[in-house]
Short mmCIF file of C-alpha atoms in Angstrom, two decimals:
data_model
loop_
_atom_site.label_atom_id
_atom_site.label_comp_id
_atom_site.label_asym_id
_atom_site.label_seq_id
_atom_site.Cartn_x
_atom_site.Cartn_y
_atom_site.Cartn_z
CA MET A 1 -3.53 -7.89 2.70
CA ASP A 2 -4.19 -5.15 0.19
CA ALA A 3 -0.63 -4.31 -0.85
CA LEU A 4 3.01 -5.02 -0.26
CA MET A 5 5.17 -1.94 -0.61
CA GLN A 6 8.86 -1.32 -0.17
CA CYS A 7 11.16 1.65 -0.49
CA PRO A 8 12.69 1.57 -4.00
CA HIS A 9 15.80 3.50 -2.95
CA ASP A 10 19.24 2.36 -1.87
CA PRO A 11 19.46 2.42 1.97
CA ALA A 12 22.42 4.81 1.78
CA SER A 13 20.60 7.30 -0.47
CA GLY A 14 19.02 9.22 2.40
CA CYS A 15 15.60 9.18 0.74
CA GLY A 16 12.48 10.59 2.37
CA CYS A 17 10.63 7.27 2.50
CA TRP A 18 11.43 6.06 5.98
CA GLY A 19 13.69 6.45 8.98
CA GLY A 20 11.88 9.44 10.43
CA TYR A 21 10.54 10.75 7.14
CA PRO A 22 6.85 10.37 6.24
CA GLY A 23 7.19 9.79 2.48
CA PHE A 24 6.44 6.09 2.62
CA LEU A 25 3.36 6.61 4.78
CA TYR A 26 2.04 9.28 2.43
CA ALA A 27 2.67 7.01 -0.58
CA ALA A 28 0.79 4.12 1.05
CA ALA A 29 -2.11 6.40 1.99
CA ALA A 30 -2.36 7.72 -1.57
CA ARG A 31 -2.11 4.28 -3.17
CA LEU A 32 -4.66 2.65 -0.88
CA ASP A 33 -6.95 5.67 -0.45
CA LEU A 34 -6.36 5.75 3.31
CA ARG A 35 -6.87 8.50 5.84
CA LEU A 36 -3.81 8.43 8.07
CA ASP A 37 -5.82 9.69 11.04
CA GLU A 38 -7.79 6.42 10.83
CA CYS A 39 -4.70 4.19 10.61
CA TYR A 40 -2.36 2.49 13.05
CA LEU A 41 1.41 2.33 12.61
CA LEU A 42 3.18 -0.66 14.14
CA CYS A 43 6.36 0.72 15.69
CA ASP A 44 9.41 -1.02 17.06
CA GLN A 45 11.54 2.09 17.69
CA ALA A 46 10.91 5.29 19.62
CA GLY A 47 11.42 7.34 16.45
CA ASP A 48 8.63 5.44 14.71
CA VAL A 49 6.21 6.53 17.44
CA LEU A 50 7.14 10.16 16.81
CA LEU A 51 6.68 9.65 13.08
CA ALA A 52 3.20 8.23 13.63
CA TYR A 53 2.22 11.28 15.67
CA ARG A 54 3.74 13.60 13.05
CA VAL A 55 1.47 12.24 10.29
CA GLY A 56 -1.58 11.73 12.51
CA CYS A 57 -1.49 7.92 12.81
CA ARG A 58 -2.05 6.01 16.01
CA PRO A 59 1.19 4.30 17.06
CA MET A 60 1.24 0.76 18.44
CA LEU A 61 4.60 0.07 20.06
CA ILE A 62 5.81 -3.52 19.68
CA LEU A 63 8.29 -4.25 22.47
CA ASP A 64 9.27 -7.78 21.34
CA GLY A 65 10.75 -8.79 24.69
CA ARG A 66 12.14 -5.36 25.54
CA GLY A 67 10.88 -3.07 28.27
CA ILE A 68 9.61 0.43 27.58
CA GLY A 69 12.70 1.77 29.34
CA ASP A 70 14.93 0.02 26.78
CA LEU A 71 13.50 2.24 24.05
CA TYR A 72 13.30 5.47 26.03
CA ASP A 73 16.60 5.46 27.95
CA GLY A 74 15.16 4.13 31.16
#
């Protein structure tokens, strides 16, 4: 493991770090000198997959016992 990062903001603040916003991914890429187009993003929500595509990452959807239809309305 090269780093452990977390959003420094209050969850209710509506920051641009996570939850559909790419700020956290850009911060990690800058800190670790990563190219996002060479990275994978582990996703457990449909919105995370869209976020990965938005920044050029490769999404890996973790179903954790759910079916693909559970995440994408059937």
